[in-house]
PDB file of C-alpha atoms and ligand atoms in Angstrom:
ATOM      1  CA  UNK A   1      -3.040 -14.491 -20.464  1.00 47.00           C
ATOM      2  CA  UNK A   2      -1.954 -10.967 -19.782  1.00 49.00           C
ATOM      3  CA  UNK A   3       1.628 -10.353 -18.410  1.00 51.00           C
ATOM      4  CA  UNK A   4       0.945  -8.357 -15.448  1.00 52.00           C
ATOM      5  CA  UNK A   5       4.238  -7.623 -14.327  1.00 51.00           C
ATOM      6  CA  UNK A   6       4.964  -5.578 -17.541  1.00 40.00           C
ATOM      7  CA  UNK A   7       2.093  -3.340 -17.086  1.00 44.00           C
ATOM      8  CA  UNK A   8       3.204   0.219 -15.919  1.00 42.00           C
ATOM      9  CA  UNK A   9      -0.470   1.460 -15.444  1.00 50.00           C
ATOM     10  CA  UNK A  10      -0.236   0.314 -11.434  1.00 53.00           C
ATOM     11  CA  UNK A  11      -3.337  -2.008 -12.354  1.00 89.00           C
ATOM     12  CA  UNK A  12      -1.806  -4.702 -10.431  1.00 97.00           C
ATOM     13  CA  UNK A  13      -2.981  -4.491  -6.917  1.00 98.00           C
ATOM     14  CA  UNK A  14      -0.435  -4.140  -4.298  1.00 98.00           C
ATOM     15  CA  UNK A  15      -2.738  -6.476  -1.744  1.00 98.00           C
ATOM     16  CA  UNK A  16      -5.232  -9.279  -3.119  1.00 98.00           C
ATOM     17  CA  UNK A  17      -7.190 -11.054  -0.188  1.00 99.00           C
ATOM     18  CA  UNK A  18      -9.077 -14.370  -0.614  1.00 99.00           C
ATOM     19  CA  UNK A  19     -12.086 -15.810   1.127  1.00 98.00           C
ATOM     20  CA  UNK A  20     -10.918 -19.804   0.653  1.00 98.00           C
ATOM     21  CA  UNK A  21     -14.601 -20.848   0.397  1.00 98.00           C
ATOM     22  CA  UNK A  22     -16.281 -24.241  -1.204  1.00 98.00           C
ATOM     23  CA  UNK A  23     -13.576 -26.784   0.185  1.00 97.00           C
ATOM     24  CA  UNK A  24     -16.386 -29.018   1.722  1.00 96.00           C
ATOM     25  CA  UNK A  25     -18.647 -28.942  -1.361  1.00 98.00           C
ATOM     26  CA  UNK A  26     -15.686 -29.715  -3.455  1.00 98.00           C
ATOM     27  CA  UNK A  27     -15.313 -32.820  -1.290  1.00 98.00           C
ATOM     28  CA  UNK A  28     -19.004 -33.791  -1.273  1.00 97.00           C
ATOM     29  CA  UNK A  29     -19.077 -33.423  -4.723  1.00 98.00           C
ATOM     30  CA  UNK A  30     -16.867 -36.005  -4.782  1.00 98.00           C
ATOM     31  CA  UNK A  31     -18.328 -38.606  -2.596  1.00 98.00           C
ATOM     32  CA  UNK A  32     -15.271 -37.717   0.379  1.00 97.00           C
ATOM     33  CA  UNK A  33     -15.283 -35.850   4.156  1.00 95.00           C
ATOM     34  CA  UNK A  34     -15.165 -32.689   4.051  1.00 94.00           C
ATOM     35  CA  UNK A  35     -11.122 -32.730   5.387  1.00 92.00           C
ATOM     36  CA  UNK A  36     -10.326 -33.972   1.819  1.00 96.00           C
ATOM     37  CA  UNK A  37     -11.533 -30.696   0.983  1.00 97.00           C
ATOM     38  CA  UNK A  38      -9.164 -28.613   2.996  1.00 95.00           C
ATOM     39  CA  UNK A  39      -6.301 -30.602   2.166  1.00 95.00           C
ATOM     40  CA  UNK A  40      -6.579 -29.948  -1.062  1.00 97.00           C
ATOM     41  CA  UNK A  41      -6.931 -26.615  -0.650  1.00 97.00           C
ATOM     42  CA  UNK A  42      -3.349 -26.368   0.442  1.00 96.00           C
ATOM     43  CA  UNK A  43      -2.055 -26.649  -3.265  1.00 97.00           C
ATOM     44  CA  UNK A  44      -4.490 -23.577  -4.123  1.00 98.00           C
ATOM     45  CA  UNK A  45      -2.227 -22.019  -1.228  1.00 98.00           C
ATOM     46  CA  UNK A  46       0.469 -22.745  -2.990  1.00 97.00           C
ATOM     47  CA  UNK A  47      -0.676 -21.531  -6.873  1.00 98.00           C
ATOM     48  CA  UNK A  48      -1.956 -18.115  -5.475  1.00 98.00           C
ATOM     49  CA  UNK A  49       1.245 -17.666  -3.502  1.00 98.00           C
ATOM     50  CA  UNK A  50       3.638 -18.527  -6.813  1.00 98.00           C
ATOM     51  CA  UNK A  51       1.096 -16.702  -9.100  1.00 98.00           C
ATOM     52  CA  UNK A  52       1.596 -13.040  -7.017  1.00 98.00           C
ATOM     53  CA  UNK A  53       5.071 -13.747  -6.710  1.00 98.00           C
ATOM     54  CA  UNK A  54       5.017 -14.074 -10.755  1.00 98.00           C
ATOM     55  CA  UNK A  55       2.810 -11.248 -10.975  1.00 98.00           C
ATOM     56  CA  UNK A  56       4.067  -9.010  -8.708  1.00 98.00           C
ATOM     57  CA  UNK A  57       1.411  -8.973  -6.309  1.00 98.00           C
ATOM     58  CA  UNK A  58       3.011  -7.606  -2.979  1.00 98.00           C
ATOM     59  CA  UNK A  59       0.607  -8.636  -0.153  1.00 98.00           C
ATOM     60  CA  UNK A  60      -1.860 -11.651  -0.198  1.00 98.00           C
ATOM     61  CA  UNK A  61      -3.691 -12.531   2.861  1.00 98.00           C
ATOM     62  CA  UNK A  62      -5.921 -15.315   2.953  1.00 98.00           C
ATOM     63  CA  UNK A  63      -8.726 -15.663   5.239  1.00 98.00           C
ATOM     64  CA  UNK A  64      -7.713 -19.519   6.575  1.00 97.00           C
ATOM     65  CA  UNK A  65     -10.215 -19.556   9.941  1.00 97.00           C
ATOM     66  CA  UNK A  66     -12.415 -17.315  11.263  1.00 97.00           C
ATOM     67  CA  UNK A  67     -13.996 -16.911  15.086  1.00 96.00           C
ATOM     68  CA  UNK A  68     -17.023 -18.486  13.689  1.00 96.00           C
ATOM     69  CA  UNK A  69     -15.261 -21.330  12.682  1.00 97.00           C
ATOM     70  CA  UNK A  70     -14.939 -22.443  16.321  1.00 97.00           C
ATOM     71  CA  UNK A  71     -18.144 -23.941  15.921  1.00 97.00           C
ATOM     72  CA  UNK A  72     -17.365 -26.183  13.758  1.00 94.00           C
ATOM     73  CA  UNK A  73     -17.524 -30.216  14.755  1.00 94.00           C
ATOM     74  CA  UNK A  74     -14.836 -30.699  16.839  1.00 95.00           C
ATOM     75  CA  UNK A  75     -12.955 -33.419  14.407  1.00 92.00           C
ATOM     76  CA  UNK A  76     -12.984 -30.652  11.141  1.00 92.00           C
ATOM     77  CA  UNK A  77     -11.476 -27.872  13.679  1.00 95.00           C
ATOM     78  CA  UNK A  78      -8.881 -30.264  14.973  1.00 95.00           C
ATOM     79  CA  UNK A  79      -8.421 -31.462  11.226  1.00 93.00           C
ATOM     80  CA  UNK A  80      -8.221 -27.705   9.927  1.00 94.00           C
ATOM     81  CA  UNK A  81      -5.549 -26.972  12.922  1.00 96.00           C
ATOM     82  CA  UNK A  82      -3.522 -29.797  11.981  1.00 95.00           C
ATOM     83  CA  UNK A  83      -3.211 -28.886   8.438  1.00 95.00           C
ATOM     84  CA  UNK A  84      -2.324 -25.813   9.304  1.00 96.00           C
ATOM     85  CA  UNK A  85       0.871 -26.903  11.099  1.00 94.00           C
ATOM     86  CA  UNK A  86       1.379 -29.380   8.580  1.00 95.00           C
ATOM     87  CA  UNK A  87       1.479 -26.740   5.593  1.00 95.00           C
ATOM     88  CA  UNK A  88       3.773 -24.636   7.802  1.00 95.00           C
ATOM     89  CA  UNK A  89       5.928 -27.573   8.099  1.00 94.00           C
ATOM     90  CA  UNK A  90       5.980 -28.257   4.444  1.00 95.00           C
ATOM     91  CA  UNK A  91       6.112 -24.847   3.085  1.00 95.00           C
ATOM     92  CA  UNK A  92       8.037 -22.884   5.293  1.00 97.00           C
ATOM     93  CA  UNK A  93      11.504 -23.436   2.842  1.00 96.00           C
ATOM     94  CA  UNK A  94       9.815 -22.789  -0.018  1.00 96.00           C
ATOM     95  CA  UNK A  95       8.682 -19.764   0.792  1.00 98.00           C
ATOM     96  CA  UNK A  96      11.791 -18.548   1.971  1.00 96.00           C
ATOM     97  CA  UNK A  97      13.221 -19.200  -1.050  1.00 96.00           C
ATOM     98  CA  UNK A  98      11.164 -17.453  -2.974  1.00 96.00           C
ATOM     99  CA  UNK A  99      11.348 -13.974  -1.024  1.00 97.00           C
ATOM    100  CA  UNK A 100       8.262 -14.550   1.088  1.00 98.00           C
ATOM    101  CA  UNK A 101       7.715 -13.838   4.717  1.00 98.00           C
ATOM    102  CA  UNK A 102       4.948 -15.202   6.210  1.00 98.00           C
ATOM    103  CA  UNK A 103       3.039 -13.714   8.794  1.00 98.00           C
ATOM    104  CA  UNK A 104      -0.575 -14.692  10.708  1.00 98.00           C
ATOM    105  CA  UNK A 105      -3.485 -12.605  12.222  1.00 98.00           C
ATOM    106  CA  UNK A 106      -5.544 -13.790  14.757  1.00 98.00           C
ATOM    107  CA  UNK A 107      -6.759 -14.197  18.107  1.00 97.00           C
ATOM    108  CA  UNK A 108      -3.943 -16.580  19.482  1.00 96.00           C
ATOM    109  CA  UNK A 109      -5.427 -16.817  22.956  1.00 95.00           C
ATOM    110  CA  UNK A 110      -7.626 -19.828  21.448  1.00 92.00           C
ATOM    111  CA  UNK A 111      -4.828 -21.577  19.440  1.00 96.00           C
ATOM    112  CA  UNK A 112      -2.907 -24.428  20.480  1.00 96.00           C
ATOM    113  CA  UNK A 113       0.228 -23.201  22.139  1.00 97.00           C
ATOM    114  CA  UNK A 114       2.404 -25.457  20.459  1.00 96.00           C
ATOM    115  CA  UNK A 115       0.818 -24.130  16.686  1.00 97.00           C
ATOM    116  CA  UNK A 116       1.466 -21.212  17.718  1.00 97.00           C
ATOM    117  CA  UNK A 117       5.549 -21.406  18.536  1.00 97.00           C
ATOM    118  CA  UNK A 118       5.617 -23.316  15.020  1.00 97.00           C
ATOM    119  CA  UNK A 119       3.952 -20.108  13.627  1.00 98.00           C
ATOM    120  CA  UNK A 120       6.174 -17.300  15.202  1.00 98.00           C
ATOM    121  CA  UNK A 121       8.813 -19.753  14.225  1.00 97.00           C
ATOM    122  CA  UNK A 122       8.220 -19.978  10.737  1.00 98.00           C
ATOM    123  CA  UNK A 123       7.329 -16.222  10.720  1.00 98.00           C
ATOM    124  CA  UNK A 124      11.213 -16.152  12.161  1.00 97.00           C
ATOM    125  CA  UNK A 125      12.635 -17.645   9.928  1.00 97.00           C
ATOM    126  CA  UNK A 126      10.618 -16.349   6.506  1.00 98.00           C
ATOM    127  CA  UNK A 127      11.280 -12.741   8.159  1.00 97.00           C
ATOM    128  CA  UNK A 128      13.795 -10.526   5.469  1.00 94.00           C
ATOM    129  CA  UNK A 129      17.579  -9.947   6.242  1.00 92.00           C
ATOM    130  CA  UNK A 130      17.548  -6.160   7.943  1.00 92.00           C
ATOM    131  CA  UNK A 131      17.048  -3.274   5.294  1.00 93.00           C
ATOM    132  CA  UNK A 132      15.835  -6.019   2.830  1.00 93.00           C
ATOM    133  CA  UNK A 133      11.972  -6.093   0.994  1.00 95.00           C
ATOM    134  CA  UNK A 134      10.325  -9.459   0.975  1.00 98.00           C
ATOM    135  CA  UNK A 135       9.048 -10.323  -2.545  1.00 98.00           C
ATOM    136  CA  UNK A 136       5.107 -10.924  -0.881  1.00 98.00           C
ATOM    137  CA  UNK A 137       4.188 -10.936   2.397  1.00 98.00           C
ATOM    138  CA  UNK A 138       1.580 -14.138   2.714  1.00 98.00           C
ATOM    139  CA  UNK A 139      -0.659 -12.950   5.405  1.00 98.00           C
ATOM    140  CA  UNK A 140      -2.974 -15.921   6.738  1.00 98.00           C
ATOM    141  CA  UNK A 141      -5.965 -15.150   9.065  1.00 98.00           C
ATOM    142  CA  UNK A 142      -6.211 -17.413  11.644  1.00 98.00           C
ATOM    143  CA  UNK A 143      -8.655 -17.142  14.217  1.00 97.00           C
ATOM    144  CA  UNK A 144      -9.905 -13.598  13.394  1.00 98.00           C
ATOM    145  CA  UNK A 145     -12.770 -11.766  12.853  1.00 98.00           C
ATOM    146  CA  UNK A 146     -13.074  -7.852  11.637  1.00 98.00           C
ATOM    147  CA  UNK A 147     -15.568  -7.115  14.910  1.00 98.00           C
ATOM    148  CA  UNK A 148     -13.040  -8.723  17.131  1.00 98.00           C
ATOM    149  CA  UNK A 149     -10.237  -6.635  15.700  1.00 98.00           C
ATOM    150  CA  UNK A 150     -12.605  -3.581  15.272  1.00 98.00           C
ATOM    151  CA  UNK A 151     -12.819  -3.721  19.319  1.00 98.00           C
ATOM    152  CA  UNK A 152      -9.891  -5.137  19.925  1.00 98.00           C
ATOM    153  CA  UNK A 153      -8.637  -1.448  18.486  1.00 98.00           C
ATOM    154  CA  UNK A 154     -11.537   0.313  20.274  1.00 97.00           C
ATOM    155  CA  UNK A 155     -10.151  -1.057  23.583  1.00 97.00           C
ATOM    156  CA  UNK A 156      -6.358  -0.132  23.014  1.00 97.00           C
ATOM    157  CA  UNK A 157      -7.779   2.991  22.122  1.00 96.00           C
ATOM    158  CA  UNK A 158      -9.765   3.614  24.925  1.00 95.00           C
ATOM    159  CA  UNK A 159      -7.135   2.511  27.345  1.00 96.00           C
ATOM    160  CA  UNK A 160      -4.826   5.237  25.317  1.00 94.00           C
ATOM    161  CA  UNK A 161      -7.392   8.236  25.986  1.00 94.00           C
ATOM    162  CA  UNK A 162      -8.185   7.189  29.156  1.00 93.00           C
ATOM    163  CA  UNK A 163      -5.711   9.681  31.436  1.00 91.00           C
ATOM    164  CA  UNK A 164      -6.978  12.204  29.230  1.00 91.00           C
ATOM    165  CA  UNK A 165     -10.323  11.862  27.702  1.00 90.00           C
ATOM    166  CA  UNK A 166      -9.722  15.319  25.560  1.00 90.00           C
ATOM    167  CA  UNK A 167      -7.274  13.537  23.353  1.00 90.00           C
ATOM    168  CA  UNK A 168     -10.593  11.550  21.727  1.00 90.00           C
ATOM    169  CA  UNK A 169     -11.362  14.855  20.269  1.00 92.00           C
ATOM    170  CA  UNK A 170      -8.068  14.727  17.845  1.00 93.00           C
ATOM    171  CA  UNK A 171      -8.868  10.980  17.360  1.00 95.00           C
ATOM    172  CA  UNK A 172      -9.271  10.508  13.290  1.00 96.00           C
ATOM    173  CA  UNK A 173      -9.301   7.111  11.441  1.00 97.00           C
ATOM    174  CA  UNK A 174      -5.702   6.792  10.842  1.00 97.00           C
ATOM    175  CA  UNK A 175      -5.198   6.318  14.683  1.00 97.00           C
ATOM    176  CA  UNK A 176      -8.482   4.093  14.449  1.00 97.00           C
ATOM    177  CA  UNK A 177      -6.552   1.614  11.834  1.00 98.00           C
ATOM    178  CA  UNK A 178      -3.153   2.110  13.404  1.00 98.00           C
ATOM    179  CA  UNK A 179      -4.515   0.213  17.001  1.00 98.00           C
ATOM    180  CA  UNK A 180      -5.836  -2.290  14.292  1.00 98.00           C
ATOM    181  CA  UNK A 181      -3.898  -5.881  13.946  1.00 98.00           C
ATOM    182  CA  UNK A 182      -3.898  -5.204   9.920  1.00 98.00           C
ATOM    183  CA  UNK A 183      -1.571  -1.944  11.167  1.00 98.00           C
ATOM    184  CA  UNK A 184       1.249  -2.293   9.082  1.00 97.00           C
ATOM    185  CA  UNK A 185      -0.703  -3.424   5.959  1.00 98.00           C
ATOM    186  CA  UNK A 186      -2.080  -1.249   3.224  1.00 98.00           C
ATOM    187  CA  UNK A 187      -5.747  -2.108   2.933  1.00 98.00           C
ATOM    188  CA  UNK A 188      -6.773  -4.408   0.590  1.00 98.00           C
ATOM    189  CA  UNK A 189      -7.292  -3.266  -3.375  1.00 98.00           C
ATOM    190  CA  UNK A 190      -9.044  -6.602  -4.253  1.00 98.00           C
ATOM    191  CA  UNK A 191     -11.101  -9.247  -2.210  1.00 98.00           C
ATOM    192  CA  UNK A 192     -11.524 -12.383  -3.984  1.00 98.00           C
ATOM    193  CA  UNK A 193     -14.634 -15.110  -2.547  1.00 98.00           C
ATOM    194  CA  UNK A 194     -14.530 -18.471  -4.310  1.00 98.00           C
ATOM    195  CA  UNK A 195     -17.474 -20.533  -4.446  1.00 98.00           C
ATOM    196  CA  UNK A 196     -20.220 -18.418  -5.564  1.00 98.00           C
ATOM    197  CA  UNK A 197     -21.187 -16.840  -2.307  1.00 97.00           C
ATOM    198  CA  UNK A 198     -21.375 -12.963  -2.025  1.00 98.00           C
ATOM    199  CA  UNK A 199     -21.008 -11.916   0.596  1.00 98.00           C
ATOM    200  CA  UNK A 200     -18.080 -10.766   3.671  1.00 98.00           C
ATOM    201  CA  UNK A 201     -18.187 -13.034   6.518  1.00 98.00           C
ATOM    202  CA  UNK A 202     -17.108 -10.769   9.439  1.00 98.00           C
ATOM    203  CA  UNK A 203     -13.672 -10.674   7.399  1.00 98.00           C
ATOM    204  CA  UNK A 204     -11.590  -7.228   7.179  1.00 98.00           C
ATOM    205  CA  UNK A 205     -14.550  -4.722   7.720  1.00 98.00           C
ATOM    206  CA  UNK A 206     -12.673  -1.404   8.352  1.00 98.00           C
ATOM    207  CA  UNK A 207      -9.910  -2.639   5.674  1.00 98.00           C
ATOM    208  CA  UNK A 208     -12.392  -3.311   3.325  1.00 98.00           C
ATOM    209  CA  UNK A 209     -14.140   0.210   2.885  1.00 97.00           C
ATOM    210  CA  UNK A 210     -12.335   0.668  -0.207  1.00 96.00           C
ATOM    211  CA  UNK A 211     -11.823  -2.588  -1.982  1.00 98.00           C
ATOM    212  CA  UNK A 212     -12.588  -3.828  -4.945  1.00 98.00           C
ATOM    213  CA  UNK A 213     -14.564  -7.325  -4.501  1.00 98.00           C
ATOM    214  CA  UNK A 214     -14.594 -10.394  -6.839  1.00 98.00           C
ATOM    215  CA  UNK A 215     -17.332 -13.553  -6.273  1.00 98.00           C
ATOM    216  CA  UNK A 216     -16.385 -16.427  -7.949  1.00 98.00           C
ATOM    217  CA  UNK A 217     -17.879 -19.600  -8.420  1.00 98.00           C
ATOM    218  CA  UNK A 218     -14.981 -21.724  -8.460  1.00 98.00           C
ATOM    219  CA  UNK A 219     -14.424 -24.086  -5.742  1.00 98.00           C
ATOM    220  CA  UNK A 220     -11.319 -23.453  -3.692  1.00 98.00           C
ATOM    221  CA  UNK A 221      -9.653 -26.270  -4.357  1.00 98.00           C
ATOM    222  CA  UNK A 222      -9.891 -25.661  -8.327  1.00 98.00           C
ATOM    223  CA  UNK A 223      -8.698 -21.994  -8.183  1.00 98.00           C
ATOM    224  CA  UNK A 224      -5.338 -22.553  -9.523  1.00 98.00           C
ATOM    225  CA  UNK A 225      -2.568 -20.065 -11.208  1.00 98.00           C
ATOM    226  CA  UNK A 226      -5.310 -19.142 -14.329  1.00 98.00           C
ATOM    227  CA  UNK A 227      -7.803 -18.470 -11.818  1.00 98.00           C
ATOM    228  CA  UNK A 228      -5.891 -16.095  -9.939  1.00 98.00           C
ATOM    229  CA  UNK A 229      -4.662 -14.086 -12.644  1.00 98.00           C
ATOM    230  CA  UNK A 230      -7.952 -14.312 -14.671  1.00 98.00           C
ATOM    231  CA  UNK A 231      -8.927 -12.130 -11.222  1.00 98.00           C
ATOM    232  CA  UNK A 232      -6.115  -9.890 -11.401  1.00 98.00           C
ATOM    233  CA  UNK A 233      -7.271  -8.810 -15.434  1.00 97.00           C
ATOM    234  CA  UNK A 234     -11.144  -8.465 -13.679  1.00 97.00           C
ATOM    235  CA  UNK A 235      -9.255  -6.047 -11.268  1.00 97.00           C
ATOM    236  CA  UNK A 236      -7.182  -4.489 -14.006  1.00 96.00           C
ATOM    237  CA  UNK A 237     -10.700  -3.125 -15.613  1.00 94.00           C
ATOM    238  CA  UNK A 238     -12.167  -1.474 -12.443  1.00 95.00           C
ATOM    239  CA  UNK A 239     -12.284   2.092 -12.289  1.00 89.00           C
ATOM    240  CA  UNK A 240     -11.711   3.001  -8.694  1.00 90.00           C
ATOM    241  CA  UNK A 241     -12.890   6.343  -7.475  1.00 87.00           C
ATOM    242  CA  UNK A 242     -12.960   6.524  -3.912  1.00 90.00           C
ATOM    243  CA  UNK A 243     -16.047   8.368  -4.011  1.00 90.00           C
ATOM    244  CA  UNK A 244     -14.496  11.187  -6.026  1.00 88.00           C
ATOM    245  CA  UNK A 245     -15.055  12.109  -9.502  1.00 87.00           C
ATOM    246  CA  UNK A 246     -12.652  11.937 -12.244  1.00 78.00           C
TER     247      UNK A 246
HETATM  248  C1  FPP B 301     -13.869 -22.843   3.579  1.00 70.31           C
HETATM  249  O1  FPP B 301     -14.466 -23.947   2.952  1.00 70.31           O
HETATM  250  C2  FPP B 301     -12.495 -23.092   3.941  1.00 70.31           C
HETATM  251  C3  FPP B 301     -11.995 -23.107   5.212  1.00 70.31           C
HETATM  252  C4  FPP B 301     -12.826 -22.843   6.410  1.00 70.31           C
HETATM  253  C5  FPP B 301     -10.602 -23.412   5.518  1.00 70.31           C
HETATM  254  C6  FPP B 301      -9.546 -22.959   4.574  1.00 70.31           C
HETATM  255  C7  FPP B 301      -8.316 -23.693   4.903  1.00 70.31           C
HETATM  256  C8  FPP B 301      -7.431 -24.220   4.055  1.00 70.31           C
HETATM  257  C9  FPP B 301      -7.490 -24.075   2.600  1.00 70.31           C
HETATM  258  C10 FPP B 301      -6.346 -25.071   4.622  1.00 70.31           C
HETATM  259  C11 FPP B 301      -5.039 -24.533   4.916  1.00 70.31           C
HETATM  260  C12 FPP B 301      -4.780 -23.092   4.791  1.00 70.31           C
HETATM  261  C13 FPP B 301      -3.542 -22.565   4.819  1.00 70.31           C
HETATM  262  C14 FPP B 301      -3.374 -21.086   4.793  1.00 70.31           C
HETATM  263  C15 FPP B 301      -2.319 -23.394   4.866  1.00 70.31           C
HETATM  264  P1  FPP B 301     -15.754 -24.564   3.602  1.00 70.31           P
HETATM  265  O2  FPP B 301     -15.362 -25.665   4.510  1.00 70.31           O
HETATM  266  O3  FPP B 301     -16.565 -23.504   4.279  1.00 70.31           O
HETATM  267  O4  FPP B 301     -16.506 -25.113   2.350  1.00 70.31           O
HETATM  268  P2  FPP B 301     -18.079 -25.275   2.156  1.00 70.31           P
HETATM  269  O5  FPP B 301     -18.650 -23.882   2.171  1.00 70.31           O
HETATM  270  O6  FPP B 301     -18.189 -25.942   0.836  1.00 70.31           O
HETATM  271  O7  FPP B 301     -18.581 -26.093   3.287  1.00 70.31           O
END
């Protein structure tokens, strides 16, 4: 395995985002519920979050639950939710000890109230000391979808523009992204999909333009440490060109 932190070509990617996908096939497969599945899924949480901390990976976001997901059965949301506040519970130390502050995306105004105090608490207490760097911010997607946050930006924008409609005419896509929730995160270099589907879900579609995209077929739940850094080396052989030459 290649040691990525001692490469000096910048071929590690600042942000790696995963689509968590397979988790109830996994299950199936082995003759369980699907929540066995997501539970499980946890400790590939916890692999990808120690692997870019070894690796030097500064931003991972991980898409956890989308909008669509609301239609789930009622029992796997409630199950999903409850995990959820359950890993926060259980992980929230370790990650401060390691340097990482953990933060979550989402439409809130569907959540559980009381998930989400234990989120802005944990994102509390994981936040840096003032003037410091966390190690990896861990970025989890709750409740989000890239239309929603595409018009939750068009709105902000709108409402912005509105005393003065003129302004739209100096309007250019860094003040697009900046009205965006992802607005103090660089886009990400590489999106990751376990489970051998291809495709992007309604996930970060403005953030995405530029990205470099891996399909897997792993099953969440078996994409450990190798896994993750076998998709860092993929990454590490791209030649990105932004649509220039070189
Ligand atoms: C997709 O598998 C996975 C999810 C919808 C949930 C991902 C959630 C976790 C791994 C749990 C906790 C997460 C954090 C950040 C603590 P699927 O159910 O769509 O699988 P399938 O396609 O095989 O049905």
């Amino acid at each position: 395995m290649e040691d990525f932190k001692n490469t000096e070509s910048g071929k590690v990617p600042r942000h790696v985002s995963i689509i968590m996908d397979g988790n109830g096939r996994w299950a199936q497969q082995r003759g369980k519920e699907r929540v066995f599945g997501h539970s499980h899924g946890v400790e590939s949480v916890r692999a990808c979050v120690e692997a870019s901390v070894e690796t030097g990976v500064r931003y991972l976001s991980l898409f956890a639950f989308s909008e669509e997901n609301w239609g789930r059965p009622q029992a796997e949301v409630s199950t999903l939710m409850g995990l959820m506040f359950k890993a926060i519970a259980d992980e929230v130390s370790a990650l401060k000890k390691q340097g990482v502050r953990f933060r979550t995306l989402g439409d809130f105004s569907r959540l559980d109230p009381a998930l989400v105090e234990a989120i802005r608490s944990a994102e509390a207490a994981t936040a840096p000391e003032e003037g410091k760097e966390p190690v990896l911010d861990l970025i989890v997607f709750l409740s989000y979808s890239g239309k929603w946050d595409i018009l939750q930006a068009a709105k902000k924008l709108a409402l912005d523009c509105a005393g003065d409609i003129s302004r739209l005419e100096n309007v250019g896509p860094d003040d697009f992204a900046a009205r965006l929730v992802t607005r103090d995160i660089p886009d990400p270099d590489l999106i990751i999909r376990t489970s051998g589907e291809s495709r992007l879900s309604n996930y970060l579609l403005w953030q995405a333009a530029y990205s470099e995209f891996l399909f897997v077929d792993t099953l969440w739940p078996d994409f450990g440490k190798e896994e993750f850094k076998s998709a860092l080396s993929e990454y590490s052989k791209r030649d990105r060109r932004y649509g220039k030459v070189k």
